[in-house]
CSV table of C-alpha atoms in Angstrom, one decimal:
chain,number,residue,atom,x,y,z
Z,1,UNK,CA,0.0,0.0,0.0
Z,2,UNK,CA,1.5,3.4,-1.0
Z,3,UNK,CA,2.5,6.1,1.4
Z,4,UNK,CA,1.5,9.8,1.1
Z,5,UNK,CA,3.3,12.7,2.6
Z,6,UNK,CA,1.1,15.6,3.5
Z,7,UNK,CA,1.1,19.2,4.7
Z,8,UNK,CA,-2.2,20.2,6.2
Z,9,UNK,CA,-3.9,22.8,8.4
Z,10,UNK,CA,-5.4,21.5,11.7
Z,11,UNK,CA,-8.6,22.9,13.2
Z,12,UNK,CA,-6.7,25.4,15.4
Z,13,UNK,CA,-4.8,26.8,12.4
Z,14,UNK,CA,-1.5,25.0,13.1
Z,15,UNK,CA,0.5,23.4,10.2
Z,16,UNK,CA,0.8,19.6,10.4
Z,17,UNK,CA,3.1,17.4,8.3
Z,18,UNK,CA,3.6,13.7,8.1
Z,19,UNK,CA,2.9,10.5,6.2
Z,20,UNK,CA,-0.1,8.3,6.0
Z,21,UNK,CA,-0.7,5.0,4.2
Z,22,UNK,CA,-3.7,4.6,1.9
Z,23,UNK,CA,-4.8,2.6,-1.1
Z,24,UNK,CA,-5.0,5.7,-3.3
Z,25,UNK,CA,-5.1,9.5,-3.2
Z,26,UNK,CA,-8.9,9.8,-2.5
Z,27,UNK,CA,-8.6,7.4,0.4
Z,28,UNK,CA,-5.7,9.5,1.8
Z,29,UNK,CA,-7.8,12.6,1.5
Z,30,UNK,CA,-10.6,10.9,3.4
Z,31,UNK,CA,-8.2,9.8,6.2
Z,32,UNK,CA,-7.0,13.4,6.6
Z,33,UNK,CA,-10.5,14.7,6.6
Z,34,UNK,CA,-11.4,12.2,9.4
Z,35,UNK,CA,-8.5,13.6,11.4
Z,36,UNK,CA,-9.7,17.1,11.1
Z,37,UNK,CA,-6.9,18.2,8.7
Z,38,UNK,CA,-7.3,20.4,5.7
Z,39,UNK,CA,-4.7,19.3,3.1
Z,40,UNK,CA,-2.5,21.9,1.6
Z,41,UNK,CA,-0.1,19.5,-0.2
Z,42,UNK,CA,-0.5,15.8,-0.7
Z,43,UNK,CA,1.8,13.6,-2.8
Z,44,UNK,CA,2.8,10.0,-2.9
Z,45,UNK,CA,6.1,9.3,-1.2
Z,46,UNK,CA,8.8,6.7,-2.0
Z,47,UNK,CA,7.8,3.1,-1.4
Z,48,UNK,CA,8.2,2.2,2.3
Z,49,UNK,CA,10.2,-0.7,3.6
Z,50,UNK,CA,8.3,-3.9,4.4
Z,51,UNK,CA,8.7,-3.5,8.2
Z,52,UNK,CA,7.7,0.1,8.2
Z,53,UNK,CA,4.8,-0.6,5.7
Z,54,UNK,CA,3.5,-3.4,7.9
Z,55,UNK,CA,3.7,-1.2,11.0
Z,56,UNK,CA,1.8,1.6,9.3
Z,57,UNK,CA,-0.7,-0.8,7.9
Z,58,UNK,CA,-1.5,-2.0,11.5
Z,59,UNK,CA,-1.8,1.6,12.6
Z,60,UNK,CA,-4.1,2.4,9.6
Z,61,UNK,CA,-6.4,-0.6,10.3
Z,62,UNK,CA,-6.5,0.3,14.0
Z,63,UNK,CA,-7.5,3.9,13.2
Z,64,UNK,CA,-10.1,2.6,10.8
Z,65,UNK,CA,-11.6,0.5,13.5
Z,66,UNK,CA,-11.7,3.5,15.9
Z,67,UNK,CA,-13.2,5.7,13.2
Z,68,UNK,CA,-15.7,3.0,12.0
Z,69,UNK,CA,-18.6,4.4,14.0
Z,70,UNK,CA,-17.9,7.9,12.8
Z,71,UNK,CA,-17.9,6.8,9.2
Z,72,UNK,CA,-21.2,5.1,9.6
Z,73,UNK,CA,-22.6,8.2,11.3
Z,74,UNK,CA,-21.4,10.5,8.5
Z,75,UNK,CA,-22.3,8.2,5.7
Z,76,UNK,CA,-24.0,10.1,2.8
Z,77,UNK,CA,-27.2,8.7,1.3
Z,78,UNK,CA,-26.8,7.2,-2.2
Z,79,UNK,CA,-28.8,8.5,-5.2
Z,80,UNK,CA,-29.5,12.0,-6.5
Z,81,UNK,CA,-30.6,14.5,-3.8
Z,82,UNK,CA,-33.7,16.7,-4.6
Z,83,UNK,CA,-33.6,20.3,-3.5
Z,84,UNK,CA,-36.3,22.9,-3.4
Z,85,UNK,CA,-35.8,26.1,-5.3
Z,86,UNK,CA,-35.3,28.1,-2.1
Z,87,UNK,CA,-32.6,25.6,-1.1
Z,88,UNK,CA,-30.8,26.0,-4.4
Z,89,UNK,CA,-30.9,29.8,-4.0
Z,90,UNK,CA,-29.6,29.6,-0.5
Z,91,UNK,CA,-26.8,27.2,-1.6
Z,92,UNK,CA,-25.8,29.6,-4.4
Z,93,UNK,CA,-25.8,32.7,-2.3
Z,94,UNK,CA,-23.8,31.1,0.5
Z,95,UNK,CA,-21.2,29.7,-1.8
Z,96,UNK,CA,-20.9,32.8,-4.0
Z,97,UNK,CA,-20.4,35.0,-0.8
Z,98,UNK,CA,-17.7,32.7,0.6
Z,99,UNK,CA,-15.9,32.4,-2.8
Z,100,UNK,CA,-16.1,36.2,-3.2
Z,101,UNK,CA,-14.5,36.6,0.3
Z,102,UNK,CA,-11.4,34.7,-0.9
Z,103,UNK,CA,-12.1,31.1,0.2
Z,104,UNK,CA,-11.2,28.3,-2.1
Z,105,UNK,CA,-14.0,26.0,-3.4
Z,106,UNK,CA,-13.3,23.0,-1.1
Z,107,UNK,CA,-12.9,25.0,2.1
Z,108,UNK,CA,-16.1,26.9,1.3
Z,109,UNK,CA,-18.0,23.7,0.8
Z,110,UNK,CA,-16.5,22.3,4.0
Z,111,UNK,CA,-17.7,25.4,5.8
Z,112,UNK,CA,-21.3,25.0,4.5
Z,113,UNK,CA,-21.1,21.3,5.4
Z,114,UNK,CA,-20.4,22.3,9.1
Z,115,UNK,CA,-23.3,24.7,9.3
Z,116,UNK,CA,-26.1,23.4,11.5
Z,117,UNK,CA,-29.0,25.4,10.0
Z,118,UNK,CA,-28.6,24.4,6.3
Z,119,UNK,CA,-30.6,21.2,6.6
Z,120,UNK,CA,-30.4,19.0,3.5
Z,121,UNK,CA,-27.8,21.3,2.0
Z,122,UNK,CA,-25.3,19.8,4.3
Z,123,UNK,CA,-25.5,16.5,2.6
Z,124,UNK,CA,-25.3,18.2,-0.8
Z,125,UNK,CA,-22.3,20.2,0.2
Z,126,UNK,CA,-20.6,17.1,1.6
Z,127,UNK,CA,-21.2,15.0,-1.6
Z,128,UNK,CA,-20.0,17.9,-3.9
Z,129,UNK,CA,-16.9,18.4,-1.8
Z,130,UNK,CA,-16.1,14.7,-1.9
Z,131,UNK,CA,-16.3,14.6,-5.6
Z,132,UNK,CA,-14.5,17.9,-6.2
Z,133,UNK,CA,-11.7,16.7,-3.8
Z,134,UNK,CA,-11.1,13.7,-6.1
Z,135,UNK,CA,-10.3,16.1,-8.9
Z,136,UNK,CA,-13.7,16.4,-10.7
Z,137,UNK,CA,-14.9,19.8,-11.9
Z,138,UNK,CA,-17.5,21.6,-9.8
Z,139,UNK,CA,-20.0,21.7,-12.6
Z,140,UNK,CA,-19.7,18.0,-13.2
Z,141,UNK,CA,-20.1,17.4,-9.4
Z,142,UNK,CA,-23.3,19.4,-9.5
Z,143,UNK,CA,-24.8,17.2,-12.2
Z,144,UNK,CA,-23.9,14.0,-10.3
Z,145,UNK,CA,-25.2,15.1,-6.9
Z,146,UNK,CA,-28.6,16.7,-7.6
Z,147,UNK,CA,-30.8,17.2,-10.7
Z,148,UNK,CA,-32.3,20.3,-9.0
Z,149,UNK,CA,-29.4,22.4,-10.3
Z,150,UNK,CA,-30.5,21.9,-13.9
Z,151,UNK,CA,-28.5,22.1,-17.2
Z,152,UNK,CA,-28.4,25.9,-17.3
Z,153,UNK,CA,-27.0,26.1,-13.7
Z,154,UNK,CA,-24.3,23.5,-14.5
Z,155,UNK,CA,-23.4,25.2,-17.8
Z,156,UNK,CA,-23.0,28.6,-16.1
Z,157,UNK,CA,-20.9,27.0,-13.4
Z,158,UNK,CA,-18.6,25.4,-16.0
Z,159,UNK,CA,-18.3,28.9,-17.6
Z,160,UNK,CA,-17.4,30.4,-14.2
Z,161,UNK,CA,-14.8,27.7,-13.6
Z,162,UNK,CA,-13.2,28.3,-17.1
Z,163,UNK,CA,-13.1,32.1,-16.6
Z,164,UNK,CA,-12.1,32.1,-12.9
Z,165,UNK,CA,-15.2,34.1,-12.1
Z,166,UNK,CA,-17.2,31.4,-10.4
Z,167,UNK,CA,-18.3,33.7,-7.5
Z,168,UNK,CA,-19.6,36.3,-9.9
Z,169,UNK,CA,-21.4,33.8,-12.1
Z,170,UNK,CA,-23.0,32.2,-9.0
Z,171,UNK,CA,-24.0,35.6,-7.6
Z,172,UNK,CA,-25.8,36.4,-10.9
Z,173,UNK,CA,-27.4,33.0,-11.0
Z,174,UNK,CA,-28.7,33.5,-7.5
Z,175,UNK,CA,-30.2,36.8,-8.5
Z,176,UNK,CA,-31.8,35.2,-11.6
Z,177,UNK,CA,-33.3,32.4,-9.4
Z,178,UNK,CA,-34.6,34.9,-6.9
Z,179,UNK,CA,-36.1,37.0,-9.6
Z,180,UNK,CA,-37.8,33.9,-11.1
Z,181,UNK,CA,-39.1,32.8,-7.8
Z,182,UNK,CA,-40.4,36.3,-7.1
Z,183,UNK,CA,-42.1,36.4,-10.5
Z,184,UNK,CA,-43.8,33.1,-9.9
Z,185,UNK,CA,-45.0,34.3,-6.5
Z,186,UNK,CA,-46.3,37.5,-8.0
Z,187,UNK,CA,-48.0,35.6,-10.9
Z,188,UNK,CA,-49.7,33.2,-8.4
Z,189,UNK,CA,-51.0,36.2,-6.3
Z,190,UNK,CA,-52.1,38.0,-9.4
Z,191,UNK,CA,-54.0,34.9,-10.7
Z,192,UNK,CA,-56.0,34.3,-7.5
Z,193,UNK,CA,-58.7,36.8,-8.2
Z,194,UNK,CA,-58.9,36.1,-12.0
Z,195,UNK,CA,-59.1,32.4,-11.2
Z,196,UNK,CA,-61.9,33.0,-8.8
Z,197,UNK,CA,-63.7,35.0,-11.5
Z,198,UNK,CA,-63.2,32.3,-14.1
Z,199,UNK,CA,-64.6,29.7,-11.7
Z,200,UNK,CA,-67.6,31.9,-10.9
Z,201,UNK,CA,-68.2,32.5,-14.6
Z,202,UNK,CA,-68.0,28.8,-15.4
Z,203,UNK,CA,-70.5,28.1,-12.5
Z,204,UNK,CA,-72.9,30.8,-13.8
Z,205,UNK,CA,-72.6,29.4,-17.3
Z,206,UNK,CA,-73.4,25.8,-16.1
Z,207,UNK,CA,-76.4,27.1,-14.1
Z,208,UNK,CA,-77.7,29.0,-17.2
Z,209,UNK,CA,-77.3,26.1,-19.6
Z,210,UNK,CA,-78.5,23.3,-17.3
Z,211,UNK,CA,-81.3,25.1,-15.3
Z,212,UNK,CA,-82.4,28.5,-16.4
Z,213,UNK,CA,-82.3,28.2,-20.2
Z,214,UNK,CA,-84.2,24.8,-20.2
Z,215,UNK,CA,-86.9,26.2,-18.0
Z,216,UNK,CA,-87.2,29.3,-20.2
Z,217,UNK,CA,-87.3,27.0,-23.3
Z,218,UNK,CA,-90.2,25.0,-21.8
Z,219,UNK,CA,-92.0,28.3,-21.0
Z,220,UNK,CA,-91.6,29.5,-24.6
Z,221,UNK,CA,-92.8,26.1,-26.0
Z,222,UNK,CA,-95.9,26.2,-23.8
Z,223,UNK,CA,-96.7,29.8,-25.0
Z,224,UNK,CA,-99.1,30.0,-28.0
Z,225,UNK,CA,-97.1,31.0,-31.0
Z,226,UNK,CA,-93.9,30.9,-29.0
Z,227,UNK,CA,-90.6,30.5,-30.9
Z,228,UNK,CA,-87.3,29.7,-29.4
Z,229,UNK,CA,-84.5,32.2,-30.5
Z,230,UNK,CA,-81.8,30.7,-32.8
Z,231,UNK,CA,-79.0,31.5,-30.3
Z,232,UNK,CA,-80.7,29.7,-27.5
Z,233,UNK,CA,-81.4,26.7,-29.8
Z,234,UNK,CA,-77.7,26.5,-30.7
Z,235,UNK,CA,-76.7,26.7,-27.1
Z,236,UNK,CA,-79.1,24.0,-26.1
Z,237,UNK,CA,-77.9,21.8,-29.0
Z,238,UNK,CA,-74.3,22.3,-27.8
Z,239,UNK,CA,-75.3,21.4,-24.3
Z,240,UNK,CA,-77.0,18.2,-25.4
Z,241,UNK,CA,-74.0,17.3,-27.6
Z,242,UNK,CA,-71.7,17.7,-24.6
Z,243,UNK,CA,-73.9,15.6,-22.4
Z,244,UNK,CA,-74.0,12.8,-24.9
Z,245,UNK,CA,-70.4,12.8,-25.9
Z,246,UNK,CA,-68.5,14.1,-22.9
Z,247,UNK,CA,-66.5,10.9,-22.5
Z,248,UNK,CA,-65.3,11.0,-26.1
Z,249,UNK,CA,-64.5,14.8,-25.7
Z,250,UNK,CA,-62.6,14.2,-22.5
Z,251,UNK,CA,-60.6,11.3,-24.0
Z,252,UNK,CA,-59.9,13.3,-27.2
Z,253,UNK,CA,-58.5,16.3,-25.1
Z,254,UNK,CA,-56.3,13.9,-23.0
Z,255,UNK,CA,-55.1,12.2,-26.2
Z,256,UNK,CA,-54.4,15.5,-27.9
Z,257,UNK,CA,-52.4,16.7,-24.8
Z,258,UNK,CA,-50.3,13.5,-24.7
Z,259,UNK,CA,-49.6,13.7,-28.4
Z,260,UNK,CA,-48.5,17.3,-28.2
Z,261,UNK,CA,-46.3,16.5,-25.2
Z,262,UNK,CA,-44.7,13.5,-27.0
Z,263,UNK,CA,-44.1,15.7,-30.1
Z,264,UNK,CA,-42.6,18.5,-28.0
Z,265,UNK,CA,-40.3,16.2,-26.0
Z,266,UNK,CA,-39.0,14.5,-29.2
Z,267,UNK,CA,-35.4,15.5,-29.7
Z,268,UNK,CA,-36.0,16.1,-33.4
Z,269,UNK,CA,-38.8,18.5,-32.7
Z,270,UNK,CA,-37.3,20.5,-29.9
Z,271,UNK,CA,-35.6,23.2,-32.1
Z,272,UNK,CA,-38.9,23.8,-33.9
Z,273,UNK,CA,-40.8,24.0,-30.6
Z,274,UNK,CA,-38.2,26.4,-29.2
Z,275,UNK,CA,-38.5,28.6,-32.4
Z,276,UNK,CA,-42.3,28.6,-32.0
Z,277,UNK,CA,-42.0,29.8,-28.4
Z,278,UNK,CA,-40.0,32.8,-29.6
Z,279,UNK,CA,-42.9,33.8,-31.8
Z,280,UNK,CA,-45.6,33.5,-29.2
Z,281,UNK,CA,-47.4,36.8,-28.3
Z,282,UNK,CA,-45.9,38.4,-25.1
Z,283,UNK,CA,-44.2,35.2,-24.1
Z,284,UNK,CA,-41.7,35.3,-27.0
Z,285,UNK,CA,-40.5,38.8,-26.1
Z,286,UNK,CA,-39.8,37.6,-22.5
Z,287,UNK,CA,-37.9,34.6,-23.6
Z,288,UNK,CA,-35.8,36.7,-26.1
Z,289,UNK,CA,-35.1,39.4,-23.4
Z,290,UNK,CA,-34.1,36.7,-20.9
Z,291,UNK,CA,-31.7,35.1,-23.5
Z,292,UNK,CA,-30.1,38.5,-24.2
Z,293,UNK,CA,-29.5,39.2,-20.5
Z,294,UNK,CA,-28.1,35.8,-19.8
Z,295,UNK,CA,-25.9,35.7,-22.9
Z,296,UNK,CA,-24.5,39.2,-22.4
Z,297,UNK,CA,-23.8,38.8,-18.7
Z,298,UNK,CA,-22.1,35.5,-19.3
Z,299,UNK,CA,-20.0,36.9,-22.2
Z,300,UNK,CA,-19.1,40.0,-20.1
Z,301,UNK,CA,-17.8,37.8,-17.2
Z,302,UNK,CA,-15.9,35.5,-19.5
Z,303,UNK,CA,-14.3,38.1,-21.7
Z,304,UNK,CA,-13.6,40.4,-18.7
Z,305,UNK,CA,-11.7,37.5,-17.0
Z,306,UNK,CA,-9.4,37.0,-19.9
Z,307,UNK,CA,-11.0,34.2,-21.9
Z,308,UNK,CA,-10.6,34.4,-25.7
Z,309,UNK,CA,-13.8,35.6,-27.5
Z,310,UNK,CA,-14.3,32.3,-29.3
Z,311,UNK,CA,-14.0,30.2,-26.2
Z,312,UNK,CA,-16.4,32.6,-24.4
Z,313,UNK,CA,-18.9,32.3,-27.2
Z,314,UNK,CA,-18.7,28.5,-26.9
Z,315,UNK,CA,-19.3,28.5,-23.2
Z,316,UNK,CA,-22.2,31.0,-23.6
Z,317,UNK,CA,-23.7,28.8,-26.2
Z,318,UNK,CA,-23.6,25.8,-23.9
Z,319,UNK,CA,-25.4,27.8,-21.2
Z,320,UNK,CA,-28.3,28.6,-23.7
Z,321,UNK,CA,-31.2,26.2,-23.3
Z,322,UNK,CA,-33.3,27.3,-26.3
Z,323,UNK,CA,-32.1,25.1,-29.2
Z,324,UNK,CA,-33.2,27.6,-31.8
Z,325,UNK,CA,-31.1,30.4,-30.3
Z,326,UNK,CA,-28.3,27.9,-29.8
Z,327,UNK,CA,-28.3,27.2,-33.5
Z,328,UNK,CA,-28.0,30.9,-34.2
Z,329,UNK,CA,-25.1,31.1,-31.8
Z,330,UNK,CA,-23.4,28.2,-33.7
Z,331,UNK,CA,-23.5,30.3,-36.9
Z,332,UNK,CA,-21.9,33.3,-35.0
Z,333,UNK,CA,-19.2,31.0,-33.6
Z,334,UNK,CA,-18.4,29.6,-37.0
Z,335,UNK,CA,-18.1,33.1,-38.5
Z,336,UNK,CA,-16.0,34.4,-35.6
Z,337,UNK,CA,-13.8,31.3,-35.9
Z,338,UNK,CA,-13.2,32.2,-39.6
Z,339,UNK,CA,-12.0,35.7,-38.6
Z,340,UNK,CA,-15.1,37.8,-38.9
Z,341,UNK,CA,-15.7,40.5,-36.4
Z,342,UNK,CA,-18.2,39.6,-33.6
Z,343,UNK,CA,-20.6,42.4,-34.4
Z,344,UNK,CA,-20.6,41.5,-38.2
Z,345,UNK,CA,-21.2,37.8,-37.3
Z,346,UNK,CA,-24.2,38.9,-35.2
Z,347,UNK,CA,-25.6,40.9,-38.1
Z,348,UNK,CA,-25.4,38.0,-40.5
Z,349,UNK,CA,-27.1,35.7,-38.0
Z,350,UNK,CA,-30.3,37.9,-38.2
Z,351,UNK,CA,-31.2,37.1,-34.5
Z,352,UNK,CA,-29.8,40.0,-32.5
Z,353,UNK,CA,-31.5,43.5,-32.5
Z,354,UNK,CA,-29.7,46.4,-34.1
Z,355,UNK,CA,-29.2,48.3,-30.8
Z,356,UNK,CA,-27.4,45.4,-29.2
Z,357,UNK,CA,-25.2,45.0,-32.2
Z,358,UNK,CA,-24.3,48.7,-32.2
Z,359,UNK,CA,-23.4,48.6,-28.5
Z,360,UNK,CA,-21.1,45.6,-29.1
Z,361,UNK,CA,-19.6,47.3,-32.2
Z,362,UNK,CA,-18.7,50.3,-30.1
Z,363,UNK,CA,-17.0,48.0,-27.6
Z,364,UNK,CA,-15.0,46.4,-30.4
Z,365,UNK,CA,-13.8,49.8,-31.7
Z,366,UNK,CA,-12.8,51.0,-28.2
Z,367,UNK,CA,-11.2,47.7,-27.1
Z,368,UNK,CA,-13.6,47.6,-24.1
Z,369,UNK,CA,-16.0,44.9,-25.3
Z,370,UNK,CA,-16.6,43.5,-21.8
Z,371,UNK,CA,-17.9,46.9,-20.6
Z,372,UNK,CA,-20.1,47.2,-23.6
Z,373,UNK,CA,-21.5,43.7,-23.0
Z,374,UNK,CA,-22.3,44.5,-19.4
Z,375,UNK,CA,-24.0,47.8,-20.3
Z,376,UNK,CA,-26.1,46.0,-22.9
Z,377,UNK,CA,-27.0,43.3,-20.3
Z,378,UNK,CA,-28.2,46.0,-17.9
Z,379,UNK,CA,-30.3,47.6,-20.6
Z,380,UNK,CA,-32.0,44.4,-21.6
Z,381,UNK,CA,-32.5,43.5,-18.0
Z,382,UNK,CA,-34.6,46.6,-17.7
Z,383,UNK,CA,-36.5,45.7,-20.9
Z,384,UNK,CA,-37.2,42.2,-19.4
Z,385,UNK,CA,-38.6,43.8,-16.3
Z,386,UNK,CA,-40.8,46.0,-18.4
Z,387,UNK,CA,-42.1,43.1,-20.4
Z,388,UNK,CA,-42.9,41.1,-17.3
Z,389,UNK,CA,-44.7,44.1,-15.7
Z,390,UNK,CA,-46.7,44.6,-19.0
Z,391,UNK,CA,-47.8,40.9,-18.9
Z,392,UNK,CA,-48.8,41.1,-15.2
Z,393,UNK,CA,-50.8,44.3,-15.9
Z,394,UNK,CA,-52.7,42.7,-18.8
Z,395,UNK,CA,-53.8,39.6,-17.0
Z,396,UNK,CA,-56.6,41.2,-14.8
Z,397,UNK,CA,-58.2,43.4,-17.6
Z,398,UNK,CA,-58.2,40.4,-20.0
Z,399,UNK,CA,-59.9,38.1,-17.6
Z,400,UNK,CA,-62.5,40.8,-16.6
Z,401,UNK,CA,-63.3,41.4,-20.3
Z,402,UNK,CA,-63.7,37.7,-21.0
Z,403,UNK,CA,-66.0,37.3,-18.0
Z,404,UNK,CA,-68.0,40.4,-18.9
Z,405,UNK,CA,-68.5,39.0,-22.5
Z,406,UNK,CA,-69.5,35.6,-21.2
Z,407,UNK,CA,-72.0,36.8,-18.5
Z,408,UNK,CA,-73.3,39.6,-20.8
Z,409,UNK,CA,-74.0,37.1,-23.6
Z,410,UNK,CA,-76.0,34.8,-21.3
Z,411,UNK,CA,-77.9,37.8,-19.9
Z,412,UNK,CA,-78.7,39.1,-23.3
Z,413,UNK,CA,-80.0,35.8,-24.5
Z,414,UNK,CA,-82.2,35.4,-21.4
Z,415,UNK,CA,-83.6,38.9,-21.6
Z,416,UNK,CA,-84.3,38.6,-25.4
Z,417,UNK,CA,-86.1,35.3,-24.9
Z,418,UNK,CA,-88.2,36.7,-22.0
Z,419,UNK,CA,-89.2,39.8,-24.0
Z,420,UNK,CA,-90.1,37.6,-27.0
Z,421,UNK,CA,-92.3,35.4,-24.7
Z,422,UNK,CA,-94.1,38.4,-23.3
Z,423,UNK,CA,-94.6,39.7,-26.8
Z,424,UNK,CA,-96.1,36.4,-27.9
Z,425,UNK,CA,-98.5,36.5,-24.9
Z,426,UNK,CA,-99.7,40.0,-25.9
Z,427,UNK,CA,-100.7,38.7,-29.3
């Protein structure tokens, strides 16, 4: 069994040196961790003599027996760990703050692991730290530990690692996740009253169709010379059709939904579906604005930390989830790789707005493209906020107008039928 010489920091801050025997480097790191030592340098030493190796092996086995109960107590559960969005936000904020304060990644994760109030994040931090300590990239460790981080999160983490700006990337991602959570909360609150109105409208419509209109129809039929209005006849015919075929209608709707979901989730159709989302009213502008903000912020961080433009574009493309937009970025990357200017390549792609291209062109001319990218990101972040506020403001009036039209149509039909019945009675 090989020997490893180490230099490590103990819990009281003192420097400890020595040798340990372990089957491999990850095992040596685990032994040091059990002893409360944070390794600064660890390398395999020359092969020990048989006597010394046997002695150290006995000491190693003995220490393993003593630490057996601790290992069982600290054993991490297998399988992916699910996190709530609030826990992902807390993990991102805590880690970005510690990295921004100058801590290295592994000590920062160790600090989070020792926190008592983090709950399930302790297990996540421990598993990520174990994987990172074995030489795996942080972004890859995130994918292995929990699916809650998502492809976008892991891609941005990879970009942060490549640029050396992981703390900045994580801080911006935490801001994005908090904004998304706040938006969903606002949307739920804003939809409570419209949902109540919709339910009331549906209830009123059911009462009209199943009770009031049939009674009125019977009254008209019993009146001499009574004639049922055409609109009420159509409504009653539709109600009878639904009563007779409701099972078929329900199964058709469910089948249509499942077919659409299968089509949308098919890998061959995802680019087309992503392109369709970009052309949806109101929603498309929000998706586009969010892409511009994310793309520009990522590019600004990568270029500002010294990455070549082409490599920054590749990492930003990997962080883009919309496959239609990713295809456009592939065209830009190909043209930049052939020596074309970044702004010219964006013009030829036909995806980016002229104002954005002009701001980047100014950055190219002045040699401060990272600053131009950041200013453009701030501008489109404001545009995104305006789009979201506009959608929120349109929800309530739209629902009120729909309910007014529905209830008004029923009331008009009822009043018209009543007046027609009274008119027939007068004759």
